[in-house]
Amino acid sequence: ETGVTQTPRHLVMGMTNKKSLKCEQHLGHNAMYWYKQSAKKPLELMFVYNFKEQTENNSVPSRFSPECPNSSHLFLHLHTLQPEDSALYLCASSQDGGPEDTQYFGPGTRLTVL
Amino acid sequence: GNSVTQMEGPVTLSEEAFLTINCTYTATGYPSLFWYVQYPGEGLQLLLKATKADDKGSNKGFEATYRKETTSFHLEKGSVQVSDSAVYFCALLYSSASKIIFGSGTRLSIRP
């Protein structure tokens, strides 16, 4: 596979469930990102990892917990979510997180919280 | 602060029509500017970019020129196709950080 992949593509969960989203990039990049895309709102950056270290947490609630075990993989652990957390969650990667970088996106995970 | 404003959709055009999607920005310094496209069921793809004033980005028949004097980066295409139906996002990346700021997106629908 090439590019940025995300699994699952669709997820339905209850408010008491614990689930994880997975992102994998096959581009040799060192920076990875989680975004939230809600209807009729701009994309919201959630987290940035650069060389496996978290460099940005955009005031995200603690019910979202990221994990970056290596430069190729990024997880978003979910627990006790709210219905308003339903959205498309997009993962992206870039070469090294620098200002000239282009970010490459995965297809997203469509999350529905019941 | 830094922000991106793009025209609200949906925009509906007939095939072969001329397309303009307006985008203006507010930023300190000299950001890089981008257009991303999101086809149904897919993630965002970079369509084109420009990194300095008067640069023109182009790809797949789409063009956008970085206009510093009007702080704009309007997307244009001379003759649209049904396959161009998608959501288009204008974005800026300011040089002091790696954080991209996106506009709210414009949905484009092309009728055969």
mmCIF file of C-alpha atoms in Angstrom:
data_model
loop_
_atom_site.group_PDB
_atom_site.id
_atom_site.type_symbol
_atom_site.label_atom_id
_atom_site.label_comp_id
_atom_site.label_asym_id
_atom_site.label_seq_id
_atom_site.Cartn_x
_atom_site.Cartn_y
_atom_site.Cartn_z
ATOM 1 C CA GLU A 1 0.000 0.000 0.000
ATOM 2 C CA THR A 2 1.087 3.543 -0.592
ATOM 3 C CA GLY A 3 0.287 6.889 0.975
ATOM 4 C CA VAL A 4 -1.637 7.246 4.195
ATOM 5 C CA THR A 5 -4.102 4.579 5.298
ATOM 6 C CA GLN A 6 -6.638 4.690 8.091
ATOM 7 C CA THR A 7 -8.646 1.952 9.790
ATOM 8 C CA PRO A 8 -11.442 1.456 10.373
ATOM 9 C CA ARG A 9 -13.151 3.549 7.699
ATOM 10 C CA HIS A 10 -16.390 3.614 9.679
ATOM 11 C CA LEU A 11 -16.978 3.206 13.410
ATOM 12 C CA VAL A 12 -20.116 3.339 15.503
ATOM 13 C CA MET A 13 -19.673 3.348 19.252
ATOM 14 C CA GLY A 14 -21.604 3.996 22.425
ATOM 15 C CA MET A 15 -20.621 6.626 24.920
ATOM 16 C CA THR A 16 -19.195 4.030 27.320
ATOM 17 C CA ASN A 17 -17.115 2.169 24.735
ATOM 18 C CA LYS A 18 -13.361 2.301 24.260
ATOM 19 C CA LYS A 19 -12.062 2.143 20.720
ATOM 20 C CA SER A 20 -8.959 3.135 18.767
ATOM 21 C CA LEU A 21 -8.376 4.657 15.353
ATOM 22 C CA LYS A 22 -5.260 3.667 13.471
ATOM 23 C CA CYS A 23 -3.236 5.580 10.904
ATOM 24 C CA GLU A 24 -0.256 4.314 8.960
ATOM 25 C CA GLN A 25 1.880 6.212 6.494
ATOM 26 C CA HIS A 26 4.106 4.604 3.883
ATOM 27 C CA LEU A 27 5.835 7.780 2.753
ATOM 28 C CA GLY A 28 8.862 7.818 5.023
ATOM 29 C CA HIS A 29 7.611 10.948 6.756
ATOM 30 C CA ASN A 30 8.504 12.053 10.261
ATOM 31 C CA ALA A 31 5.495 14.173 11.203
ATOM 32 C CA MET A 32 1.924 12.961 11.681
ATOM 33 C CA TYR A 33 -1.320 14.775 12.463
ATOM 34 C CA TRP A 34 -4.867 14.133 13.645
ATOM 35 C CA TYR A 35 -7.662 16.400 12.398
ATOM 36 C CA LYS A 36 -11.369 16.479 13.147
ATOM 37 C CA GLN A 37 -13.764 17.354 10.330
ATOM 38 C CA SER A 38 -17.277 18.211 11.477
ATOM 39 C CA ALA A 39 -20.138 19.205 9.241
ATOM 40 C CA LYS A 40 -20.049 22.866 8.208
ATOM 41 C CA LYS A 41 -16.936 23.625 10.271
ATOM 42 C CA PRO A 42 -13.327 24.100 9.204
ATOM 43 C CA LEU A 43 -10.935 21.262 9.777
ATOM 44 C CA GLU A 44 -9.677 21.332 13.328
ATOM 45 C CA LEU A 45 -6.124 20.293 14.072
ATOM 46 C CA MET A 46 -6.067 18.063 17.147
ATOM 47 C CA PHE A 47 -2.539 16.733 17.594
ATOM 48 C CA VAL A 48 0.853 16.915 15.913
ATOM 49 C CA TYR A 49 3.677 14.435 16.349
ATOM 50 C CA ASN A 50 7.158 15.097 15.069
ATOM 51 C CA PHE A 51 9.728 12.310 15.274
ATOM 52 C CA LYS A 52 7.338 10.460 17.651
ATOM 53 C CA GLU A 53 7.147 13.405 20.046
ATOM 54 C CA GLN A 54 3.908 15.294 20.541
ATOM 55 C CA THR A 55 4.502 18.909 19.550
ATOM 56 C CA GLU A 56 0.947 20.195 19.463
ATOM 57 C CA ASN A 57 -2.194 19.541 21.474
ATOM 58 C CA ASN A 58 -4.864 21.924 20.327
ATOM 59 C CA SER A 59 -6.866 21.969 23.585
ATOM 60 C CA VAL A 60 -8.340 18.563 22.856
ATOM 61 C CA PRO A 61 -10.439 16.923 25.631
ATOM 62 C CA SER A 62 -8.730 14.104 27.483
ATOM 63 C CA ARG A 63 -11.269 11.569 26.199
ATOM 64 C CA PHE A 64 -9.090 11.644 23.050
ATOM 65 C CA SER A 65 -5.673 10.133 23.685
ATOM 66 C CA PRO A 66 -3.081 9.946 20.892
ATOM 67 C CA GLU A 67 -0.223 7.504 20.674
ATOM 68 C CA CYS A 68 2.688 7.496 18.241
ATOM 69 C CA PRO A 69 4.842 4.384 18.736
ATOM 70 C CA ASN A 70 6.984 5.123 15.672
ATOM 71 C CA SER A 71 7.126 7.554 12.784
ATOM 72 C CA SER A 72 4.909 5.372 10.605
ATOM 73 C CA HIS A 73 2.011 4.748 12.974
ATOM 74 C CA LEU A 74 -0.376 7.005 14.819
ATOM 75 C CA PHE A 75 -3.304 5.988 16.992
ATOM 76 C CA LEU A 76 -6.192 7.882 18.503
ATOM 77 C CA HIS A 77 -7.639 6.144 21.554
ATOM 78 C CA LEU A 78 -11.235 7.021 22.316
ATOM 79 C CA HIS A 79 -13.125 6.603 25.578
ATOM 80 C CA THR A 80 -16.363 7.969 27.039
ATOM 81 C CA LEU A 81 -17.058 10.059 23.956
ATOM 82 C CA GLN A 82 -20.033 12.350 23.491
ATOM 83 C CA PRO A 83 -22.450 12.466 20.539
ATOM 84 C CA GLU A 84 -20.937 15.796 19.480
ATOM 85 C CA ASP A 85 -17.665 13.950 18.887
ATOM 86 C CA SER A 86 -19.255 12.319 15.843
ATOM 87 C CA ALA A 87 -17.196 13.478 12.869
ATOM 88 C CA LEU A 88 -14.713 12.435 10.214
ATOM 89 C CA TYR A 89 -11.267 11.989 11.759
ATOM 90 C CA LEU A 90 -8.456 12.560 9.314
ATOM 91 C CA CYS A 91 -4.838 11.568 9.692
ATOM 92 C CA ALA A 92 -2.073 13.298 7.751
ATOM 93 C CA SER A 93 1.692 13.095 7.461
ATOM 94 C CA SER A 94 4.446 15.360 6.210
ATOM 95 C CA GLN A 95 8.175 15.085 5.771
ATOM 96 C CA ASP A 96 9.334 16.752 8.990
ATOM 97 C CA GLY A 97 6.621 19.142 10.126
ATOM 98 C CA GLY A 98 8.384 22.174 8.754
ATOM 99 C CA PRO A 99 6.700 25.284 7.339
ATOM 100 C CA GLU A 100 7.416 24.302 3.734
ATOM 101 C CA ASP A 101 5.959 20.814 4.107
ATOM 102 C CA THR A 102 3.011 19.467 2.213
ATOM 103 C CA GLN A 103 0.634 17.375 4.289
ATOM 104 C CA TYR A 104 -0.741 14.159 2.802
ATOM 105 C CA PHE A 105 -4.073 12.941 4.113
ATOM 106 C CA GLY A 106 -5.628 9.566 4.660
ATOM 107 C CA PRO A 107 -9.242 8.785 3.708
ATOM 108 C CA GLY A 108 -10.510 9.316 7.233
ATOM 109 C CA THR A 109 -12.536 7.358 9.771
ATOM 110 C CA ARG A 110 -16.221 8.259 9.944
ATOM 111 C CA LEU A 111 -17.087 8.084 13.652
ATOM 112 C CA THR A 112 -20.624 8.005 14.992
ATOM 113 C CA VAL A 113 -21.167 8.199 18.758
ATOM 114 C CA LEU A 114 -24.575 7.038 19.902
ATOM 115 C CA GLY B 1 -5.087 36.123 14.084
ATOM 116 C CA ASN B 2 -4.539 33.997 11.024
ATOM 117 C CA SER B 3 -7.653 32.868 9.172
ATOM 118 C CA VAL B 4 -9.004 31.746 5.820
ATOM 119 C CA THR B 5 -12.368 32.722 4.369
ATOM 120 C CA GLN B 6 -13.784 31.030 1.328
ATOM 121 C CA MET B 7 -17.082 31.357 -0.465
ATOM 122 C CA GLU B 8 -19.918 29.304 0.875
ATOM 123 C CA GLY B 9 -21.356 26.556 -1.233
ATOM 124 C CA PRO B 10 -22.784 24.640 -2.655
ATOM 125 C CA VAL B 11 -21.710 25.824 -6.079
ATOM 126 C CA THR B 12 -23.561 24.130 -8.934
ATOM 127 C CA LEU B 13 -22.368 24.516 -12.514
ATOM 128 C CA SER B 14 -22.950 22.869 -15.852
ATOM 129 C CA GLU B 15 -20.183 20.899 -17.495
ATOM 130 C CA GLU B 16 -17.682 23.087 -19.402
ATOM 131 C CA ALA B 17 -18.594 26.185 -17.383
ATOM 132 C CA PHE B 18 -15.943 28.525 -15.960
ATOM 133 C CA LEU B 19 -15.251 28.074 -12.256
ATOM 134 C CA THR B 20 -14.132 30.556 -9.633
ATOM 135 C CA ILE B 21 -14.035 29.754 -5.933
ATOM 136 C CA ASN B 22 -12.999 32.776 -3.895
ATOM 137 C CA CYS B 23 -10.539 32.567 -1.020
ATOM 138 C CA THR B 24 -9.126 35.388 1.086
ATOM 139 C CA TYR B 25 -6.821 35.158 4.038
ATOM 140 C CA THR B 26 -5.628 37.055 7.053
ATOM 141 C CA ALA B 27 -2.121 36.349 8.212
ATOM 142 C CA THR B 28 0.935 37.933 9.723
ATOM 143 C CA GLY B 29 4.000 37.550 7.604
ATOM 144 C CA TYR B 30 4.057 35.632 4.352
ATOM 145 C CA PRO B 31 2.232 32.321 4.524
ATOM 146 C CA SER B 32 2.184 29.555 1.961
ATOM 147 C CA LEU B 33 -1.243 29.033 0.387
ATOM 148 C CA PHE B 34 -2.902 25.796 -0.681
ATOM 149 C CA TRP B 35 -5.974 24.368 -2.303
ATOM 150 C CA TYR B 36 -6.982 20.875 -1.224
ATOM 151 C CA VAL B 37 -9.754 18.783 -2.796
ATOM 152 C CA GLN B 38 -11.843 16.112 -1.092
ATOM 153 C CA TYR B 39 -13.670 13.697 -3.363
ATOM 154 C CA PRO B 40 -16.643 11.785 -1.927
ATOM 155 C CA GLY B 41 -15.562 9.181 0.614
ATOM 156 C CA GLU B 42 -11.909 10.150 0.458
ATOM 157 C CA GLY B 43 -9.412 12.220 2.414
ATOM 158 C CA LEU B 44 -8.013 15.558 1.360
ATOM 159 C CA GLN B 45 -5.624 15.703 -1.572
ATOM 160 C CA LEU B 46 -3.312 18.588 -2.317
ATOM 161 C CA LEU B 47 -4.478 20.223 -5.536
ATOM 162 C CA LEU B 48 -2.012 23.100 -5.844
ATOM 163 C CA LYS B 49 0.042 25.500 -3.796
ATOM 164 C CA ALA B 50 1.932 28.782 -3.946
ATOM 165 C CA THR B 51 4.638 29.800 -1.526
ATOM 166 C CA LYS B 52 5.203 33.493 -2.307
ATOM 167 C CA ALA B 53 3.482 36.533 -3.725
ATOM 168 C CA ASP B 54 2.618 36.421 -7.443
ATOM 169 C CA ASP B 55 3.294 32.678 -7.619
ATOM 170 C CA LYS B 56 0.724 30.741 -9.626
ATOM 171 C CA GLY B 57 -0.082 27.187 -8.606
ATOM 172 C CA SER B 58 -1.625 24.922 -11.224
ATOM 173 C CA ASN B 59 -2.720 21.311 -11.530
ATOM 174 C CA LYS B 60 -5.349 19.350 -13.500
ATOM 175 C CA GLY B 61 -6.492 22.529 -15.255
ATOM 176 C CA PHE B 62 -6.991 24.413 -11.985
ATOM 177 C CA GLU B 63 -5.047 27.594 -11.253
ATOM 178 C CA ALA B 64 -4.695 30.009 -8.358
ATOM 179 C CA THR B 65 -2.461 33.077 -8.043
ATOM 180 C CA TYR B 66 -1.089 34.324 -4.715
ATOM 181 C CA ARG B 67 -2.197 37.967 -4.574
ATOM 182 C CA LYS B 68 -0.574 39.718 -1.652
ATOM 183 C CA GLU B 69 -2.172 43.100 -2.371
ATOM 184 C CA THR B 70 -5.684 41.668 -2.110
ATOM 185 C CA THR B 71 -4.737 38.796 0.272
ATOM 186 C CA SER B 72 -6.481 36.378 -2.050
ATOM 187 C CA PHE B 73 -5.901 32.966 -3.614
ATOM 188 C CA HIS B 74 -8.944 32.372 -5.817
ATOM 189 C CA LEU B 75 -9.279 28.978 -7.504
ATOM 190 C CA GLU B 76 -10.172 28.971 -11.215
ATOM 191 C CA LYS B 77 -10.750 26.446 -13.968
ATOM 192 C CA GLY B 78 -11.717 27.260 -17.513
ATOM 193 C CA SER B 79 -13.926 24.267 -18.244
ATOM 194 C CA VAL B 80 -15.162 22.040 -15.434
ATOM 195 C CA GLN B 81 -16.050 18.374 -15.718
ATOM 196 C CA VAL B 82 -18.451 16.171 -13.790
ATOM 197 C CA SER B 83 -15.426 14.491 -12.220
ATOM 198 C CA ASP B 84 -14.484 17.825 -10.584
ATOM 199 C CA SER B 85 -17.448 17.488 -8.227
ATOM 200 C CA ALA B 86 -15.916 17.565 -4.752
ATOM 201 C CA VAL B 87 -15.331 19.795 -1.749
ATOM 202 C CA TYR B 88 -12.527 22.316 -2.153
ATOM 203 C CA PHE B 89 -10.577 23.705 0.807
ATOM 204 C CA CYS B 90 -8.388 26.776 0.808
ATOM 205 C CA ALA B 91 -5.633 26.730 3.435
ATOM 206 C CA LEU B 92 -2.636 28.650 4.655
ATOM 207 C CA LEU B 93 0.542 27.592 6.389
ATOM 208 C CA TYR B 94 2.412 30.343 8.145
ATOM 209 C CA SER B 95 6.124 30.147 8.274
ATOM 210 C CA SER B 96 6.558 30.143 12.035
ATOM 211 C CA ALA B 97 4.771 26.850 12.562
ATOM 212 C CA SER B 98 3.709 23.687 10.850
ATOM 213 C CA LYS B 99 0.022 24.213 11.553
ATOM 214 C CA ILE B 100 -2.203 24.541 8.501
ATOM 215 C CA ILE B 101 -5.331 26.649 8.829
ATOM 216 C CA PHE B 102 -8.183 25.529 6.603
ATOM 217 C CA GLY B 103 -11.208 27.360 5.290
ATOM 218 C CA SER B 104 -14.607 25.819 5.807
ATOM 219 C CA GLY B 105 -14.724 24.225 2.353
ATOM 220 C CA THR B 106 -16.822 24.824 -0.754
ATOM 221 C CA ARG B 107 -18.880 21.993 -2.205
ATOM 222 C CA LEU B 108 -18.856 21.967 -6.001
ATOM 223 C CA SER B 109 -21.400 20.007 -8.038
ATOM 224 C CA ILE B 110 -21.113 19.763 -11.813
ATOM 225 C CA ARG B 111 -24.182 18.817 -13.878
ATOM 226 C CA PRO B 112 -23.653 16.789 -17.077
#
